mmCIF file of C-alpha atoms and ligand atoms in Angstrom:
data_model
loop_
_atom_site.group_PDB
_atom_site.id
_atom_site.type_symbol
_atom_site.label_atom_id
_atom_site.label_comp_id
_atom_site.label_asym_id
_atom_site.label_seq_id
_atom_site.Cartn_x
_atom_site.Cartn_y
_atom_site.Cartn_z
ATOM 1 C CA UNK A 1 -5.448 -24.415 65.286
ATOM 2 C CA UNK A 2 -3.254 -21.629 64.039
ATOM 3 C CA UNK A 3 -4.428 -17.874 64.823
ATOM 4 C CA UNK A 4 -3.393 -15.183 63.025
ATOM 5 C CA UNK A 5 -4.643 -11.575 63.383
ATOM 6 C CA UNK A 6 -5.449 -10.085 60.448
ATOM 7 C CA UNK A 7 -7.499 -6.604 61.601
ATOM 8 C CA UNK A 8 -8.339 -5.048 64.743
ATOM 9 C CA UNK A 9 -12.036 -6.890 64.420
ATOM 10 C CA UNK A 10 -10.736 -10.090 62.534
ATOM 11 C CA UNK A 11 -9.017 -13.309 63.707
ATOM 12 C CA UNK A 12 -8.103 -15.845 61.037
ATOM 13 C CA UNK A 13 -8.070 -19.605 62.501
ATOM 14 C CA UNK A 14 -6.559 -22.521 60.359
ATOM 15 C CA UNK A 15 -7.174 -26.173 61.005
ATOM 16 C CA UNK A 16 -4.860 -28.954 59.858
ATOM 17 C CA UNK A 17 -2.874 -25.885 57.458
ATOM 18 C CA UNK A 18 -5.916 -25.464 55.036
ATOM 19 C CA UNK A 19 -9.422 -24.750 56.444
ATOM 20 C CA UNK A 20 -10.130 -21.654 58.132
ATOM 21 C CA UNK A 21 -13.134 -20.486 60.225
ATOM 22 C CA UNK A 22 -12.841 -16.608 61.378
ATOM 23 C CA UNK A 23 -13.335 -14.667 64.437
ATOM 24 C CA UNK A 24 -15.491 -10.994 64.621
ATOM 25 C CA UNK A 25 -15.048 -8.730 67.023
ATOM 26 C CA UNK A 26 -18.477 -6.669 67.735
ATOM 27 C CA UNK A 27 -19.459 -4.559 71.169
ATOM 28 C CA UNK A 28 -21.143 -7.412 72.443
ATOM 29 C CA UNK A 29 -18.822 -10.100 71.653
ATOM 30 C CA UNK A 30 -17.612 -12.515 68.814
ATOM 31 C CA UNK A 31 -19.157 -13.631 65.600
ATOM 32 C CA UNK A 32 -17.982 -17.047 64.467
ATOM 33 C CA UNK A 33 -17.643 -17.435 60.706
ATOM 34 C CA UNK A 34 -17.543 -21.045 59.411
ATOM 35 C CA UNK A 35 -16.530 -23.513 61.835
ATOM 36 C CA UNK A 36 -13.904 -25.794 60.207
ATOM 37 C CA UNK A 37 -14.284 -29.672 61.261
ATOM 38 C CA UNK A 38 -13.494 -31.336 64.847
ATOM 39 C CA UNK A 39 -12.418 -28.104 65.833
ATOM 40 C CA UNK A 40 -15.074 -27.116 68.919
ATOM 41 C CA UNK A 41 -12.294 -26.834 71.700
ATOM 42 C CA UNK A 42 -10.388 -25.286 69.551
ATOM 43 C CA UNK A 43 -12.300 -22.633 68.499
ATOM 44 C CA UNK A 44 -14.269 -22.072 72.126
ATOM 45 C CA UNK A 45 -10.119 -21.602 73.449
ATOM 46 C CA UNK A 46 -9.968 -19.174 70.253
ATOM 47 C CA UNK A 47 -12.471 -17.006 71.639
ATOM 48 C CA UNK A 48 -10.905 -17.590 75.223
ATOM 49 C CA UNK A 49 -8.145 -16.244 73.902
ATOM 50 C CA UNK A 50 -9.770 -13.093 72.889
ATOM 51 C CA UNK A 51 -11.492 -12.693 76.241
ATOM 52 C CA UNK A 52 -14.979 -12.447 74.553
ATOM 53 C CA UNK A 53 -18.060 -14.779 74.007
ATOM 54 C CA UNK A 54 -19.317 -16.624 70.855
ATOM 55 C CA UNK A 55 -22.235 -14.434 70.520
ATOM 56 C CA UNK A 56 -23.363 -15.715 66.795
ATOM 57 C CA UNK A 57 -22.036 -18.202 64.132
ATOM 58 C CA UNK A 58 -22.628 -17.734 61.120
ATOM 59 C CA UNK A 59 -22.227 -20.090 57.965
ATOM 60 C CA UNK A 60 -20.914 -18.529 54.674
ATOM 61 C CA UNK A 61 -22.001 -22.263 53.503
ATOM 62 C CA UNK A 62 -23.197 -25.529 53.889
ATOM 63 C CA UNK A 63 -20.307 -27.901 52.963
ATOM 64 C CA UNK A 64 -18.639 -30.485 55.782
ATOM 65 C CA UNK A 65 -15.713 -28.694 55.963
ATOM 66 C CA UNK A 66 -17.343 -25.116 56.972
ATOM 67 C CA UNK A 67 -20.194 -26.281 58.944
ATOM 68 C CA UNK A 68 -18.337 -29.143 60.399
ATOM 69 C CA UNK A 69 -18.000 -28.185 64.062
ATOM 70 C CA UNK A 70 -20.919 -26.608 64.559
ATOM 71 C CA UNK A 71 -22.938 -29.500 66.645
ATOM 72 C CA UNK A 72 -20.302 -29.891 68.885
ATOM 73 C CA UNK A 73 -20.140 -26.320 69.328
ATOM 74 C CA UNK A 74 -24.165 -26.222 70.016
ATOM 75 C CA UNK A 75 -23.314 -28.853 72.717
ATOM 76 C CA UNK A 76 -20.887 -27.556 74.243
ATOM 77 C CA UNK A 77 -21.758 -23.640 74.575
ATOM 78 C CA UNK A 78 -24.616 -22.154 76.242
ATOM 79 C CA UNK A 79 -26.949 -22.912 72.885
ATOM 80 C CA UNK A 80 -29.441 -20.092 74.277
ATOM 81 C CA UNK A 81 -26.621 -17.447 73.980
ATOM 82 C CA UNK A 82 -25.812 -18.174 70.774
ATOM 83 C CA UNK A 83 -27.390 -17.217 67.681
ATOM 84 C CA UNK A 84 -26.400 -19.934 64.294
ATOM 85 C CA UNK A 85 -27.361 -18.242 61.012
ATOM 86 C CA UNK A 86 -27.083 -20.406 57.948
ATOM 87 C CA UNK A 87 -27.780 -19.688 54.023
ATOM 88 C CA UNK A 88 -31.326 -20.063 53.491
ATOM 89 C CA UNK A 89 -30.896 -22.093 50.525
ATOM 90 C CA UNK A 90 -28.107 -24.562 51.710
ATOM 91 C CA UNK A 91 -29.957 -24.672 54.933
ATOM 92 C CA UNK A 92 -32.852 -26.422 52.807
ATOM 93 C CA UNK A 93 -30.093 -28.767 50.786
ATOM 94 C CA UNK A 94 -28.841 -30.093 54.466
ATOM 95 C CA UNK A 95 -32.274 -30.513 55.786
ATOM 96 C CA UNK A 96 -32.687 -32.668 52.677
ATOM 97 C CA UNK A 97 -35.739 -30.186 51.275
ATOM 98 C CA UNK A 98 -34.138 -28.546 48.279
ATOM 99 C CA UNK A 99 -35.699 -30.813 45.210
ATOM 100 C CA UNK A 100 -36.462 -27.931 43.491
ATOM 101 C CA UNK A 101 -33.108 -26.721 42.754
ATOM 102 C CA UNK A 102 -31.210 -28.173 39.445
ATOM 103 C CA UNK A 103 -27.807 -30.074 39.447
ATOM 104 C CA UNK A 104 -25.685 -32.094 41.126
ATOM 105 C CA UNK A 105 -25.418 -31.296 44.643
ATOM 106 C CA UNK A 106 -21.414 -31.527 44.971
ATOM 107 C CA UNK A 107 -19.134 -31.453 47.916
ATOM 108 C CA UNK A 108 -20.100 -33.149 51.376
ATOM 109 C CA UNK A 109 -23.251 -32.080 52.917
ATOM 110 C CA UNK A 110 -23.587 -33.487 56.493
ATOM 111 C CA UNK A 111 -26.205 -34.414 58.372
ATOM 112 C CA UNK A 112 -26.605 -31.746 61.483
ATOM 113 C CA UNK A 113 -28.708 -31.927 64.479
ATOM 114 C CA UNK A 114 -28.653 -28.255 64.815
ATOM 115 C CA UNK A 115 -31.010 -25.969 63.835
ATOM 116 C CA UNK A 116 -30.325 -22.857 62.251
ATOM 117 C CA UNK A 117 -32.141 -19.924 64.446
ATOM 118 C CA UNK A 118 -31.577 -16.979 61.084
ATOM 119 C CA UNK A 119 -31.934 -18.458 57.525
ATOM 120 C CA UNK A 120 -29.441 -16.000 56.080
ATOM 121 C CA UNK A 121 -30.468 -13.570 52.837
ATOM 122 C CA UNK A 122 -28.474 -11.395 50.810
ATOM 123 C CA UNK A 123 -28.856 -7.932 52.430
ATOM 124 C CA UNK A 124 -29.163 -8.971 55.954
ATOM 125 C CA UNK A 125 -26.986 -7.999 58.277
ATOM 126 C CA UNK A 126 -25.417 -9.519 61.189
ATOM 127 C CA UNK A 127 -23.579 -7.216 63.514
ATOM 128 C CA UNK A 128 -20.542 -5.123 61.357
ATOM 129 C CA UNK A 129 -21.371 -8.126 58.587
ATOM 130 C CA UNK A 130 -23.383 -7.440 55.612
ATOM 131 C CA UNK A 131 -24.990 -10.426 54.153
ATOM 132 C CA UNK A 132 -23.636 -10.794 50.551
ATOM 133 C CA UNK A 133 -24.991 -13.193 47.472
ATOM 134 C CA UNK A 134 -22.504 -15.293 45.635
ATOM 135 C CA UNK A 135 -23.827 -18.836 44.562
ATOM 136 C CA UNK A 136 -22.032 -20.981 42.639
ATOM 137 C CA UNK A 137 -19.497 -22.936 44.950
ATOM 138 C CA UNK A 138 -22.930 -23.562 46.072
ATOM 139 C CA UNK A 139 -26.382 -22.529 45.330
ATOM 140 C CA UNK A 140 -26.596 -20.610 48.654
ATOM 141 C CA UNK A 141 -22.955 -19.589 49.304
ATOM 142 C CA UNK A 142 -22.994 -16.210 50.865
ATOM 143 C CA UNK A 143 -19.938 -13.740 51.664
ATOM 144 C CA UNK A 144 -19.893 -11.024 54.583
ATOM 145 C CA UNK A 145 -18.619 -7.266 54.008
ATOM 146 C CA UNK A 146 -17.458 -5.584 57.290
ATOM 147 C CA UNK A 147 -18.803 -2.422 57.045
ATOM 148 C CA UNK A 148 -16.776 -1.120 58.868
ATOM 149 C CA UNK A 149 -13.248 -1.319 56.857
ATOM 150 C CA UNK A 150 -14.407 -3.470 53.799
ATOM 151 C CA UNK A 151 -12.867 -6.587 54.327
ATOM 152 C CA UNK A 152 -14.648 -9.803 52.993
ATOM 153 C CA UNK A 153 -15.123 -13.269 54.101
ATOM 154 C CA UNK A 154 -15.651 -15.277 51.185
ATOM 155 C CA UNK A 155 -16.159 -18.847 52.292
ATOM 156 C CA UNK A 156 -14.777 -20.839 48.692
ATOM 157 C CA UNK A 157 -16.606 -17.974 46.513
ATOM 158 C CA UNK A 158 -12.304 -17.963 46.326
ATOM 159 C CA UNK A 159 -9.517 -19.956 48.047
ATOM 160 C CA UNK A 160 -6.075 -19.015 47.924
ATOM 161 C CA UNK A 161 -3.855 -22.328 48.451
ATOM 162 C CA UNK A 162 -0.727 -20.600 46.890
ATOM 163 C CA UNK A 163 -2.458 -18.360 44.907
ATOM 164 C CA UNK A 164 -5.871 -16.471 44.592
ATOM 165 C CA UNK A 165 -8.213 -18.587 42.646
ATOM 166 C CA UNK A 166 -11.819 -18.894 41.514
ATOM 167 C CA UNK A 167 -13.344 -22.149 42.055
ATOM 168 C CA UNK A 168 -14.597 -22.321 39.098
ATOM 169 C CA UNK A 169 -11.713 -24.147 37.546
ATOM 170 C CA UNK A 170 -9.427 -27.178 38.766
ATOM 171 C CA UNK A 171 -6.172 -25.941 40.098
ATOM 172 C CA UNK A 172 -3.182 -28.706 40.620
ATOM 173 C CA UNK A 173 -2.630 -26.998 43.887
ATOM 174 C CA UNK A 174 -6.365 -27.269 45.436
ATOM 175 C CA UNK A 175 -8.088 -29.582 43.008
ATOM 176 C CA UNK A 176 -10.919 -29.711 45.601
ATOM 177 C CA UNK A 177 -12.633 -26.314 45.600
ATOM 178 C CA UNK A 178 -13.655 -26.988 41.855
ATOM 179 C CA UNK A 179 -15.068 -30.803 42.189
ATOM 180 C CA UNK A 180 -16.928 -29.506 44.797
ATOM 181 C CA UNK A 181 -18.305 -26.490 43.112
ATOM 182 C CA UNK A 182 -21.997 -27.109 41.979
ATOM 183 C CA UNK A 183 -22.063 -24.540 39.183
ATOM 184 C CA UNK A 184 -18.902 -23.005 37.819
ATOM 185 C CA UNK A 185 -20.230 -20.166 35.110
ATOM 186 C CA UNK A 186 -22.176 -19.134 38.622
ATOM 187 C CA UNK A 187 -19.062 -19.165 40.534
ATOM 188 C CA UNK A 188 -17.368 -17.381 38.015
ATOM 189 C CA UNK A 189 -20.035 -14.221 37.785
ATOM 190 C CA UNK A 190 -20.207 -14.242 42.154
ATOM 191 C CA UNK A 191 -16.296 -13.751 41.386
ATOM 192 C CA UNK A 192 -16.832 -10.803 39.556
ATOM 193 C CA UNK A 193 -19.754 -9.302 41.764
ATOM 194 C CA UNK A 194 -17.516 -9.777 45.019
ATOM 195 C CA UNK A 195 -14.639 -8.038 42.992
ATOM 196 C CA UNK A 196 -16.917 -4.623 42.282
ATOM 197 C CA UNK A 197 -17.340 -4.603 46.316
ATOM 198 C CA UNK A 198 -13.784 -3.542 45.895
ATOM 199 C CA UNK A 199 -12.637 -5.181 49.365
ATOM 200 C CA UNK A 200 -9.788 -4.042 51.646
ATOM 201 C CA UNK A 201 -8.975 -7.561 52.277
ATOM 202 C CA UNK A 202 -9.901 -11.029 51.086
ATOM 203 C CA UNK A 203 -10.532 -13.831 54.073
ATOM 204 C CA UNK A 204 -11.621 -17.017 52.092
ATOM 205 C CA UNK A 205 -12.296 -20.535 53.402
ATOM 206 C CA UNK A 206 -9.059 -22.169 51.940
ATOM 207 C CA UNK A 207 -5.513 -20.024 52.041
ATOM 208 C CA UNK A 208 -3.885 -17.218 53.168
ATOM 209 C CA UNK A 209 -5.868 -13.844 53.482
ATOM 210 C CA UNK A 210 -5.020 -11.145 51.126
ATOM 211 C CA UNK A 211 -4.414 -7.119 51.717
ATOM 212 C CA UNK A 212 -5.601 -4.762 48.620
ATOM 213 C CA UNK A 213 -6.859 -7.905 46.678
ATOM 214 C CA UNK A 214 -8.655 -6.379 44.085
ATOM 215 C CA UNK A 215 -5.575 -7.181 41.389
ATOM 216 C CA UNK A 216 -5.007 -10.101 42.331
ATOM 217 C CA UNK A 217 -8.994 -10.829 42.178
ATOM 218 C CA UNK A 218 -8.837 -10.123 38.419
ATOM 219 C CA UNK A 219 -5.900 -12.300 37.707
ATOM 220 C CA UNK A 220 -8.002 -15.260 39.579
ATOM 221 C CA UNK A 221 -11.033 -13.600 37.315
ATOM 222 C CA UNK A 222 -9.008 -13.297 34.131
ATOM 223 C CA UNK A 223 -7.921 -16.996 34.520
ATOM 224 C CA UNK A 224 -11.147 -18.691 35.556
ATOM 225 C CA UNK A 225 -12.473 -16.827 31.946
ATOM 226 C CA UNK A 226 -9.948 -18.288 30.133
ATOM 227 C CA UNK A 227 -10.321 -21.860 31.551
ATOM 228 C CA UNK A 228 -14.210 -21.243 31.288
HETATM 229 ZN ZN1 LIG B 1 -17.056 -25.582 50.085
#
């Protein structure tokens, strides 16, 4: 896994070039973000790395590729010491509960053994993290604002293989993000939202990060509208 520093409080970690997971630093320890797939080791020598313990993960959203790792993790940490918080309303599509909510289900959803110990809502917060809404990837995708400098973990509310994108829209260079978006005019308006948090810095599930991103969020915004 490849580790890059991106803030004093924020490690970026990329598995196999294109998914990345994310590493918060808080008093008491770390806050995982998205876990990647078959990456448990990897991640737990992450932290090593850091000299501080996995205190929380936290899922920005329930697709195979983000949530991937996190049995293994549950196995091999000390499960007691660590809190998992998962979207409330993907939590309920992986437990198989969510009839209720209209559409195709797209991307992978994966059968976990772990239970979530916080079903995640927009306006919690989780250490530095504020809980923020932005469906449409999926219908419980969620983003976290550090509070304390403004940068934002998106999970695929964007991706940036080569260039910022919304996944609202097939792209040749990351086809992916859009087939496995549920609902794209959704996607599109989260876009916008997470925009008018005008973030220091863009950390998304797929790509590189991005300093003072707010142009380059509305060229992503200004061609999702026009492919729209
Ligand atoms: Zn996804």
């Amino acid at each position: 896994m490849k580790s890059r520093q991106l803030t004093a409080n924020l490690t970026q970690l990329t598995k196999l070039g294109f998914v990345n997971a994310y590493l918060v630093l808080e008093e008491d320890g770390l806050t995982l973000v998205d876990t990647a797939m078959n990456a448990a080791g990897e991640l737990i020598d992450a932290a090593a790395a850091l000299g501080q313990p996995i205190r929380r993960i936290a899922l920005t959203h329930g697709h195979g590729d983000h949530v991937g790792s996190l049995d293994q993790l549950c196995r091999r940490l000390d499960r007691a010491a660590v809190t998992v918080l998962m979207p409330a309303i993907d939590q309920r599509i992986l437990s198989g509960e969510a009839t209720d909510i209209p559409g195709r289900k797209r991307g992978s959803w994966p059968k976990l053994e772990t239970k979530a110990d916080v079903l995640l809502e927009p306006g919690d917060i989780v250490g530095s993290l504020e809980v923020v809404a932005c469906p449409g990837h999926t219908p419980g995708q969620l983003a976290f604002l550090d509070r304390r400098d403004r940068s934002l973990i998106t999970g695929d509310a964007f991706t940036a293989m080569g260039r910022l994108e919304v996944p609202s829209h097939g792209t040749p260079r990351f086809p992916l993000a859009a087939f496995a978006t549920w609902d794209r005019a959704q996607a599109l308006d989260s876009a916008t939202q997470l925009r008018a948090l005008e973030p220091t810095l863009l950390a998304v599930g797929h790509g590189h990060a991005t300093s003072a991103p707010v142009a380059d969020m509305d060229a992503a915004i200004a061609r999702a509208r026009r492919a729209a």
